[in-house]
Coordinates of C-alpha atoms and ligand atoms in Angstrom, one line a residue:
X1 CA 0.2 0.1 0.1
X2 CA 1.0 3.4 -0.1
X3 CA 0.5 5.2 2.6
X4 CA 0.3 9.3 4.0
X5 CA 1.7 9.7 7.5
X6 CA 2.3 12.9 9.0
X7 CA 4.0 13.3 12.4
X8 CA 7.4 11.8 12.6
X9 CA 8.3 12.2 16.2
X10 CA 9.5 9.7 19.0
X11 CA 6.5 7.0 18.2
X12 CA 5.9 7.9 14.5
X13 CA 9.3 7.5 13.4
X14 CA 9.9 4.0 14.6
X15 CA 5.8 3.1 13.2
X16 CA 6.8 4.5 9.6
X17 CA 10.5 1.9 10.1
X18 CA 7.6 -1.1 10.6
X19 CA 5.4 0.0 8.0
X20 CA 8.4 0.2 5.5
X21 CA 9.4 -3.2 7.0
X22 CA 6.5 -4.8 5.7
X23 CA 6.9 -3.4 2.6
X24 CA 4.3 -0.2 2.3
X25 CA 5.6 2.8 0.2
X26 CA 4.9 5.5 2.7
X27 CA 4.7 9.9 1.8
X28 CA 5.4 11.8 4.8
X29 CA 5.2 14.6 6.6
X30 CA 6.4 16.8 9.8
X31 CA 6.9 20.4 10.2
X32 CA 10.5 19.6 11.2
X33 CA 12.7 18.7 8.2
X34 CA 15.2 16.8 9.9
X35 CA 12.4 14.2 11.1
X36 CA 11.3 14.7 7.7
X37 CA 15.3 13.5 6.0
X38 CA 15.3 11.0 8.5
X39 CA 12.8 9.2 6.8
X40 CA 13.4 10.0 2.8
X41 CA 16.9 8.6 3.9
X42 CA 15.0 5.3 3.8
X43 CA 13.5 5.8 0.6
X44 CA 10.3 7.4 1.8
X45 CA 8.7 10.6 -0.6
X46 CA 8.4 13.9 1.5
X47 CA 5.0 15.8 1.3
X48 CA 4.9 19.5 1.0
X49 CA 2.1 19.8 3.7
X50 CA -0.5 17.7 5.3
X51 CA -3.0 18.2 2.2
X52 CA 0.2 16.9 -0.5
X53 CA 0.6 13.9 2.0
X54 CA -3.5 12.5 1.4
X55 CA -2.9 13.2 -2.8
X56 CA -2.5 9.9 -4.1
X57 CA -2.1 7.5 -1.7
X58 CA -4.6 4.8 -0.5
X59 CA -4.4 5.4 3.2
X60 CA -3.5 8.1 5.8
X61 CA -1.9 7.6 9.0
X62 CA -1.7 10.8 12.0
X63 CA 0.5 10.9 15.3
X64 CA 0.3 13.9 16.3
X65 CA 0.7 15.7 20.0
X66 CA -2.7 17.1 20.6
X67 CA -6.1 17.9 19.9
X68 CA -5.3 21.3 17.8
X69 CA -2.6 19.8 16.1
X70 CA -5.0 16.7 15.0
X71 CA -7.9 19.0 14.5
X72 CA -5.9 21.8 12.2
X73 CA -3.5 18.3 9.9
X74 CA -6.9 17.2 9.3
X75 CA -9.3 20.6 8.7
X76 CA -7.1 23.3 8.1
X77 CA -6.4 25.5 5.0
X78 CA -4.3 22.9 4.0
X79 CA -5.2 19.8 5.4
X80 CA -5.7 16.7 5.1
X81 CA -9.2 16.5 4.4
X82 CA -8.5 18.9 1.4
X83 CA -5.8 16.7 -0.7
X84 CA -7.2 12.9 -0.2
X85 CA -9.9 11.7 -2.2
X86 CA -13.3 9.6 -1.2
X87 CA -13.2 6.5 0.4
X88 CA -9.7 6.8 1.6
X89 CA -9.2 5.2 5.2
X90 CA -8.0 7.5 7.8
X91 CA -6.2 6.5 10.8
X92 CA -5.4 8.9 14.0
X93 CA -3.2 7.4 16.1
X94 CA -2.5 10.4 18.5
X95 CA -4.1 10.4 21.6
X96 CA -6.3 13.3 22.4
X97 CA -9.9 14.0 23.4
X98 CA -12.7 11.9 22.6
X99 CA -15.2 15.1 21.5
X100 CA -12.6 16.5 19.2
X101 CA -11.9 12.8 18.1
X102 CA -15.4 12.6 16.9
X103 CA -16.0 16.1 15.6
X104 CA -12.8 15.3 12.7
X105 CA -14.5 12.1 11.9
X106 CA -17.2 13.8 11.4
X107 CA -15.6 16.3 9.4
X108 CA -14.1 13.5 7.3
X109 CA -17.4 11.8 6.9
X110 CA -19.1 13.7 5.6
X111 CA -17.0 14.5 2.6
X112 CA -16.7 10.7 2.2
X113 CA -14.0 9.6 4.4
X114 CA -13.9 6.9 6.8
X115 CA -11.5 8.5 10.1
X116 CA -10.8 5.7 13.2
X117 CA -9.1 6.7 15.9
X118 CA -6.3 4.5 17.0
X119 CA -4.9 5.7 19.8
X120 CA -1.7 3.4 21.1
X121 CA -0.6 2.0 24.4
X122 CA 3.5 0.4 24.6
X123 CA 5.4 3.7 24.2
X124 CA 8.5 4.5 22.3
X125 CA 9.8 0.8 23.2
X126 CA 6.6 -1.1 21.7
X127 CA 6.3 1.1 18.9
X128 CA 10.3 0.5 18.1
X129 CA 9.2 -3.7 18.5
X130 CA 5.9 -3.3 16.8
X131 CA 3.8 -4.7 19.8
X132 CA 1.9 -1.8 20.8
X133 CA -2.4 -1.8 21.3
X134 CA -4.1 -0.1 19.1
X135 CA -7.6 0.7 21.0
X136 CA -9.3 1.6 17.9
X137 CA -12.7 3.2 17.9
X138 CA -14.9 3.0 14.5
X139 CA -17.8 1.0 13.2
X140 CA -17.0 -2.4 13.3
X141 CA -16.6 -3.1 9.2
X142 CA -14.1 0.3 9.1
X143 CA -12.6 -1.9 12.1
X144 CA -11.7 -4.8 9.8
X145 CA -10.3 -2.6 7.0
X146 CA -7.7 -1.1 8.7
X147 CA -6.6 -4.1 11.1
X148 CA -4.2 -6.0 9.1
X149 CA -2.3 -2.6 8.5
X150 CA -2.3 -1.6 12.5
X151 CA -0.8 -5.3 12.6
X152 CA 2.7 -4.0 11.4
X153 CA 3.1 -1.5 13.6
X154 CA 1.0 -3.3 16.5
X155 CA 0.7 -6.7 18.6
X156 CA -3.2 -6.2 20.3
X157 CA -6.0 -4.4 17.8
X158 CA -8.9 -4.0 20.3
X159 CA -12.0 -2.6 18.6
X160 CA -13.8 -0.4 21.4
X161 CA -16.7 0.6 20.1
X162 CA -17.7 3.7 18.1
X163 CA -16.0 6.1 17.2
X164 CA -14.1 8.4 20.0
X165 CA -13.9 5.2 21.8
X166 CA -10.2 4.2 21.8
X167 CA -10.0 7.5 23.2
X168 CA -12.2 6.9 26.1
X169 CA -10.3 3.5 26.5
X170 CA -6.6 4.8 26.4
X171 CA -7.6 7.9 28.9
X172 CA -9.5 5.8 31.4
X173 CA -7.1 3.2 31.1
X174 CA -4.1 5.7 31.9
X175 CA -6.7 7.1 34.5
X176 CA -6.4 4.1 36.4
X177 CA -2.5 3.4 35.7
X178 CA -1.7 7.4 37.4
X179 CA -3.7 6.7 40.9
X180 CA -2.3 3.3 41.1
X181 CA 1.4 4.2 40.9
X182 CA 0.3 7.0 43.2
X183 CA -0.6 4.4 45.2
X184 CA 1.8 2.4 45.0
X185 CA 4.8 5.1 45.7
X186 CA 2.7 6.4 48.5
X187 CA 2.4 3.4 50.0
X188 CA 6.7 2.2 49.3
X189 CA 7.1 5.1 50.7
X190 CA 5.6 5.5 53.9
X191 CA 6.5 1.6 54.6
X192 CA 10.0 2.7 53.9
X193 CA 9.8 5.8 56.0
X194 CA 8.6 3.6 59.2
X195 CA 11.3 1.4 58.9
X196 CA 10.8 -1.2 56.2
X197 CA 13.2 -2.4 53.8
X198 CA 11.4 -2.0 50.4
X199 CA 12.5 -4.9 48.7
X200 CA 10.7 -7.3 51.5
X201 CA 7.8 -4.4 51.5
X202 CA 7.7 -5.1 47.1
X203 CA 7.4 -8.9 47.9
X204 CA 4.8 -9.3 50.4
X205 CA 2.9 -6.4 48.5
X206 CA 3.1 -9.3 45.4
X207 CA 1.4 -11.8 47.1
X208 CA -0.8 -9.5 48.6
X209 CA -3.9 -7.7 48.0
X210 CA -1.9 -4.4 47.4
X211 CA -0.6 -5.7 44.0
X212 CA -0.6 -4.3 41.0
X213 CA 1.2 -3.9 37.6
X214 CA 3.0 -0.9 39.2
X215 CA 4.1 -2.7 42.3
X216 CA 5.1 -6.2 40.5
X217 CA 6.2 -4.5 36.9
X218 CA 7.2 -0.9 36.8
X219 CA 8.1 -0.4 41.1
X220 CA 8.6 3.2 41.9
X221 CA 11.1 2.2 44.2
X222 CA 15.1 2.7 43.6
X223 CA 16.2 -0.7 43.9
X224 CA 13.3 -3.0 44.0
X225 CA 12.9 -4.2 40.6
X226 CA 16.4 -4.1 37.5
X227 CA 15.6 -3.0 34.5
X228 CA 13.2 -0.1 35.0
X229 CA 13.2 3.6 35.5
X230 CA 13.5 3.8 38.8
X231 CA 17.0 1.9 39.1
X232 CA 18.0 4.3 36.3
X233 CA 17.5 7.4 38.1
X234 CA 13.8 7.2 36.3
X235 CA 15.3 8.1 32.4
X236 CA 13.1 6.6 29.5
X237 CA 10.0 5.0 29.6
X238 CA 6.6 6.8 29.8
X239 CA 7.6 10.5 30.4
X240 CA 5.9 12.4 33.3
X241 CA 4.4 15.1 30.9
X242 CA 3.0 12.6 28.7
X243 CA 0.8 11.6 32.0
X244 CA 0.2 15.0 32.7
X245 CA -1.4 15.1 29.3
X246 CA -3.3 12.2 29.6
X247 CA -5.1 13.3 33.3
X248 CA -5.7 16.5 31.8
X249 CA -7.8 14.6 29.1
X250 CA -9.3 12.8 31.5
X251 CA -10.4 15.7 33.6
X252 CA -11.6 17.7 30.8
X253 CA -13.3 14.3 29.4
X254 CA -15.1 14.1 32.8
X255 CA -16.6 17.4 33.3
X256 CA -18.2 17.5 30.0
X257 CA -19.6 14.2 30.9
X258 CA -20.5 15.6 34.3
X259 CA -18.7 12.3 35.9
X260 CA -16.7 13.3 39.1
X261 CA -13.1 11.4 39.4
X262 CA -11.6 12.7 43.1
X263 CA -8.7 10.5 42.9
X264 CA -8.1 11.6 38.8
X265 CA -8.1 14.8 39.5
X266 CA -5.6 14.4 42.6
X267 CA -3.6 12.9 40.3
X268 CA -3.7 15.4 37.3
X269 CA -2.3 17.8 40.3
X270 CA 0.0 15.9 41.3
X271 CA 1.7 15.2 38.1
X272 CA 1.0 18.8 37.5
X273 CA 3.3 19.7 40.5
X274 CA 5.9 17.2 40.0
X275 CA 5.9 19.2 35.9
X276 CA 6.7 22.4 38.0
X277 CA 9.1 20.8 39.9
X278 CA 11.3 20.0 36.7
X279 CA 10.6 16.3 36.4
X280 CA 8.5 16.3 33.3
X281 CA 10.8 14.6 31.5
X282 CA 11.4 12.0 34.2
X283 CA 9.7 8.9 34.2
X284 CA 6.0 8.7 35.6
X285 CA 7.3 6.8 38.1
X286 CA 9.2 9.2 39.3
X287 CA 6.3 10.7 41.2
X288 CA 7.8 8.8 44.5
X289 CA 10.2 11.9 44.2
X290 CA 6.6 13.8 45.8
X291 CA 7.1 11.0 48.9
X292 CA 11.2 10.9 49.2
X293 CA 11.8 14.5 49.5
X294 CA 9.3 16.1 52.0
Ligands
NAD1 P1 6.4 14.2 19.2 O1 6.2 15.5 20.0 O2 7.7 13.4 19.0 O3 5.5 14.0 18.1 C1 4.8 14.9 17.0 C2 5.6 14.9 15.8 O4 4.1 15.8 14.7 C3 6.8 16.1 16.0 O5 7.9 15.6 15.2 C4 5.6 17.1 15.3 O6 7.0 18.4 14.8 C5 4.4 16.5 14.5 N1 3.7 17.5 14.1 C6 2.3 18.5 14.9 N2 2.1 19.2 14.0 C7 2.4 19.0 13.0 C8 1.6 19.7 11.4 N3 1.2 20.3 11.4 N4 2.6 18.8 10.1 C9 3.1 17.6 10.5 N5 3.8 16.9 11.6 C10 3.4 17.5 12.9 O7 4.8 13.0 19.7 P2 4.8 11.2 20.3 O8 5.3 11.0 21.6 O9 5.6 10.9 19.2 O10 3.4 10.8 20.7 C11 2.8 11.2 19.5 C12 1.5 10.8 20.3 O11 1.3 9.4 20.6 C13 0.8 12.0 21.0 O12 -0.7 11.9 21.1 C14 1.0 11.0 22.9 O13 0.5 11.5 23.2 C15 0.8 9.7 21.8 N6 1.8 8.6 22.6 C16 3.0 8.6 23.0 C17 3.5 8.1 23.3 C18 5.2 8.1 24.2 O14 5.8 7.3 24.3 N7 5.7 9.0 23.5 C19 2.7 6.6 24.0 C20 1.7 6.7 24.0 C21 1.5 7.4 23.2

């Protein structure tokens, strides 16, 4: 297939490389010329705008920072919807708010194109290994139409229901992840302050009812697990600012749905403080520094 790919950053670049590995040809677009060059060096064609990127291709994929970028890349003056032919499927893999996702899908539909939302989990490591999870929102037949190409970049391709539901799954999962990470950080730091060895305590938790992914696979306390960000000064992994972004999407979505998210709001504020303290670039498990330094 000839695919238009827009947004060649941390995630987009390795996703493109996996599409190339599977024999697809790519027309690519990014605001940063160096990121475009990295892919034209591998044989991709450079596009002059999102509209140009969508012209003459059989599918368009976008991997952009946030909702305003997605809106302007699709619906702007030189946007995808200006260049794309009718019936060409569109996939947005950015993490954005479900409301914008549905609005842009509706604009696409009004001119004869299907847009599915397909945000991912798995991070840069998953993008490089081609093992991302894609959470897809759209009609069942449209999900079936894009499943094969998503399989070139991911391992689990899940249909979440109607348009926007991929975003819903993504942000609600990350809401739970942030809360369990903060709970683990709080419990671990208190246990140590009260005299316990962190490894002994983690061992107890991980065979008891406090166990969760953050305690047994990604423990935030330094030295408890090897090969996780807490054991390498919180480098690599999933950045605290990306978690803050997702939690802000959560609290905004909850506000528009008039649904309380008490712990989500506290989690959002904790990550906001963490970012203001200068730790936004550290892995999200570094939230434990908010406890270890007090
Ligand atoms: P990134 O900032 O590295 O890449 C985004 C790219 O989009 C940038 O290169 C930017 O120049 C480009 N861009 C912005 N506006 C553009 C425009 N008008 N035209 C063309 N290109 C444009 O971000 P990322 O880390 O690759 O993340 C992309 C998305 O994936 C985000 O929505 C993020 O929340 C989500 N996500 C990221 C991770 C992660 O670990 N990085 C994990 C899961 C989900």
